[in-house]
């Protein structure tokens, strides 16, 4: 599963750089991005199939000092979180 491979990389490589105020650009396959969104936004297994990640559309996350999400936005109106 993508999440099992992704979370250790997030913890070891991406999060420390963000905590050091270094912006990170993540480019990945849709299932990997969906796994990252699931982790970052604490989305349940039941809800994650409803998350659509459009190809080639940037999503920006802003974090606080503890890497809690302050805001997220897509430069496309096609990012949809269709939660029941």
Short mmCIF file of N, CA, C and O in Angstrom, two decimals, residues 36-74:
data_model
loop_
_atom_site.label_atom_id
_atom_site.label_comp_id
_atom_site.label_asym_id
_atom_site.label_seq_id
_atom_site.Cartn_x
_atom_site.Cartn_y
_atom_site.Cartn_z
N UNK A 36 -1.10 10.53 0.82
CA UNK A 36 -0.58 11.67 1.57
C UNK A 36 -1.71 12.54 2.09
O UNK A 36 -1.70 12.95 3.25
N UNK A 37 -2.69 12.82 1.26
CA UNK A 37 -3.85 13.61 1.68
C UNK A 37 -4.58 12.91 2.82
O UNK A 37 -4.98 13.54 3.80
N UNK A 38 -4.72 11.60 2.70
CA UNK A 38 -5.38 10.81 3.75
C UNK A 38 -4.66 10.98 5.08
O UNK A 38 -5.27 11.21 6.12
N UNK A 39 -3.34 10.90 5.05
CA UNK A 39 -2.52 11.05 6.25
C UNK A 39 -2.60 12.47 6.80
O UNK A 39 -2.87 12.68 7.99
N UNK A 40 -2.37 13.46 5.94
CA UNK A 40 -2.32 14.85 6.39
C UNK A 40 -3.66 15.33 6.94
O UNK A 40 -3.70 16.08 7.92
N UNK A 41 -4.75 14.91 6.31
CA UNK A 41 -6.07 15.41 6.68
C UNK A 41 -6.85 14.44 7.55
O UNK A 41 -8.02 14.68 7.85
N UNK A 42 -6.18 13.35 7.95
CA UNK A 42 -6.81 12.35 8.83
C UNK A 42 -8.16 11.88 8.26
O UNK A 42 -9.17 11.86 8.96
N UNK A 43 -8.14 11.50 7.01
CA UNK A 43 -9.33 11.03 6.32
C UNK A 43 -9.46 9.52 6.54
O UNK A 43 -8.47 8.79 6.44
N UNK A 44 -10.64 9.07 6.83
CA UNK A 44 -10.86 7.66 7.14
C UNK A 44 -10.76 6.79 5.88
O UNK A 44 -10.87 7.28 4.75
N UNK A 45 -10.59 5.49 6.12
CA UNK A 45 -10.58 4.53 5.01
C UNK A 45 -11.89 4.56 4.23
O UNK A 45 -11.90 4.37 3.02
N UNK A 46 -12.96 4.82 4.93
CA UNK A 46 -14.28 4.85 4.28
C UNK A 46 -14.45 6.09 3.41
O UNK A 46 -15.13 6.06 2.41
N UNK A 47 -13.84 7.20 3.81
CA UNK A 47 -14.00 8.46 3.08
C UNK A 47 -13.02 8.63 1.92
O UNK A 47 -13.32 9.34 0.97
N UNK A 48 -11.86 8.00 2.00
CA UNK A 48 -10.80 8.27 1.03
C UNK A 48 -11.18 7.93 -0.42
O UNK A 48 -10.75 8.64 -1.34
N UNK A 49 -12.02 6.92 -0.69
CA UNK A 49 -12.39 6.70 -2.09
C UNK A 49 -13.15 7.88 -2.71
O UNK A 49 -13.19 8.01 -3.93
N UNK A 50 -13.71 8.75 -1.90
CA UNK A 50 -14.45 9.90 -2.40
C UNK A 50 -13.55 11.10 -2.70
O UNK A 50 -14.03 12.12 -3.19
N UNK A 51 -12.26 11.00 -2.40
CA UNK A 51 -11.34 12.10 -2.64
C UNK A 51 -10.80 11.98 -4.07
O UNK A 51 -10.19 10.99 -4.43
N UNK A 52 -11.06 13.01 -4.86
CA UNK A 52 -10.57 13.04 -6.24
C UNK A 52 -9.34 13.92 -6.30
O UNK A 52 -9.35 15.06 -5.84
N UNK A 53 -8.27 13.39 -6.87
CA UNK A 53 -7.03 14.14 -7.04
C UNK A 53 -6.81 14.32 -8.54
O UNK A 53 -6.43 13.38 -9.23
N UNK A 54 -7.04 15.53 -9.05
CA UNK A 54 -6.91 15.74 -10.49
C UNK A 54 -5.45 15.72 -10.94
O UNK A 54 -4.55 16.11 -10.19
N UNK A 55 -5.22 15.25 -12.15
CA UNK A 55 -3.88 15.23 -12.74
C UNK A 55 -3.38 16.64 -13.01
O UNK A 55 -4.11 17.47 -13.55
N UNK A 56 -2.14 16.90 -12.65
CA UNK A 56 -1.49 18.14 -13.03
C UNK A 56 -2.04 19.40 -12.39
O UNK A 56 -1.78 20.49 -12.89
N UNK A 57 -2.78 19.29 -11.31
CA UNK A 57 -3.35 20.46 -10.64
C UNK A 57 -2.70 20.61 -9.27
O UNK A 57 -2.88 19.75 -8.40
N UNK A 58 -1.94 21.66 -9.06
CA UNK A 58 -1.24 21.84 -7.78
C UNK A 58 -2.21 21.98 -6.60
O UNK A 58 -3.27 22.59 -6.71
N UNK A 59 -1.79 21.43 -5.48
CA UNK A 59 -2.49 21.59 -4.21
C UNK A 59 -1.46 22.13 -3.24
O UNK A 59 -0.38 21.55 -3.09
N UNK A 60 -1.78 23.22 -2.59
CA UNK A 60 -0.84 23.84 -1.64
C UNK A 60 -1.36 23.66 -0.22
O UNK A 60 -2.52 23.92 0.06
N UNK A 61 -0.46 23.22 0.65
CA UNK A 61 -0.76 23.11 2.08
C UNK A 61 0.12 24.09 2.83
O UNK A 61 1.32 24.19 2.55
N UNK A 62 -0.47 24.80 3.78
CA UNK A 62 0.28 25.64 4.70
C UNK A 62 0.17 25.01 6.08
O UNK A 62 -0.93 24.58 6.49
N UNK A 63 1.29 24.95 6.79
CA UNK A 63 1.35 24.29 8.08
C UNK A 63 1.80 25.26 9.17
O UNK A 63 2.54 26.21 8.89
N UNK A 64 1.42 24.95 10.42
CA UNK A 64 1.95 25.71 11.55
C UNK A 64 3.27 25.07 12.00
O UNK A 64 3.79 24.17 11.34
N UNK A 65 3.78 25.50 13.14
CA UNK A 65 5.08 25.02 13.62
C UNK A 65 5.08 23.55 14.02
O UNK A 65 6.14 22.94 14.19
N UNK A 66 3.89 22.96 14.24
CA UNK A 66 3.79 21.54 14.57
C UNK A 66 3.31 20.71 13.37
O UNK A 66 2.90 19.56 13.54
N UNK A 67 3.32 21.32 12.20
CA UNK A 67 2.87 20.70 10.96
C UNK A 67 1.40 20.35 10.96
O UNK A 67 0.96 19.41 10.30
N UNK A 68 0.61 21.12 11.70
CA UNK A 68 -0.84 21.04 11.59
C UNK A 68 -1.24 21.89 10.40
O UNK A 68 -0.65 22.96 10.17
N UNK A 69 -2.21 21.45 9.65
CA UNK A 69 -2.64 22.20 8.46
C UNK A 69 -3.33 23.49 8.89
O UNK A 69 -4.27 23.48 9.68
N UNK A 70 -2.83 24.59 8.34
CA UNK A 70 -3.47 25.89 8.52
C UNK A 70 -4.46 26.12 7.40
O UNK A 70 -5.57 26.57 7.60
N UNK A 71 -4.02 25.80 6.17
CA UNK A 71 -4.89 25.95 5.01
C UNK A 71 -4.42 25.02 3.90
O UNK A 71 -3.27 24.57 3.90
N UNK A 72 -5.32 24.73 3.01
CA UNK A 72 -4.97 24.03 1.78
C UNK A 72 -5.81 24.60 0.67
O UNK A 72 -6.92 25.05 0.89
N UNK A 73 -5.25 24.62 -0.49
CA UNK A 73 -5.99 25.14 -1.64
C UNK A 73 -5.47 24.50 -2.91
O UNK A 73 -4.33 24.10 -3.00
N UNK A 74 -6.37 24.43 -3.84
CA UNK A 74 -6.04 23.88 -5.14
C UNK A 74 -6.14 24.99 -6.17
O UNK A 74 -6.99 25.87 -6.06
#
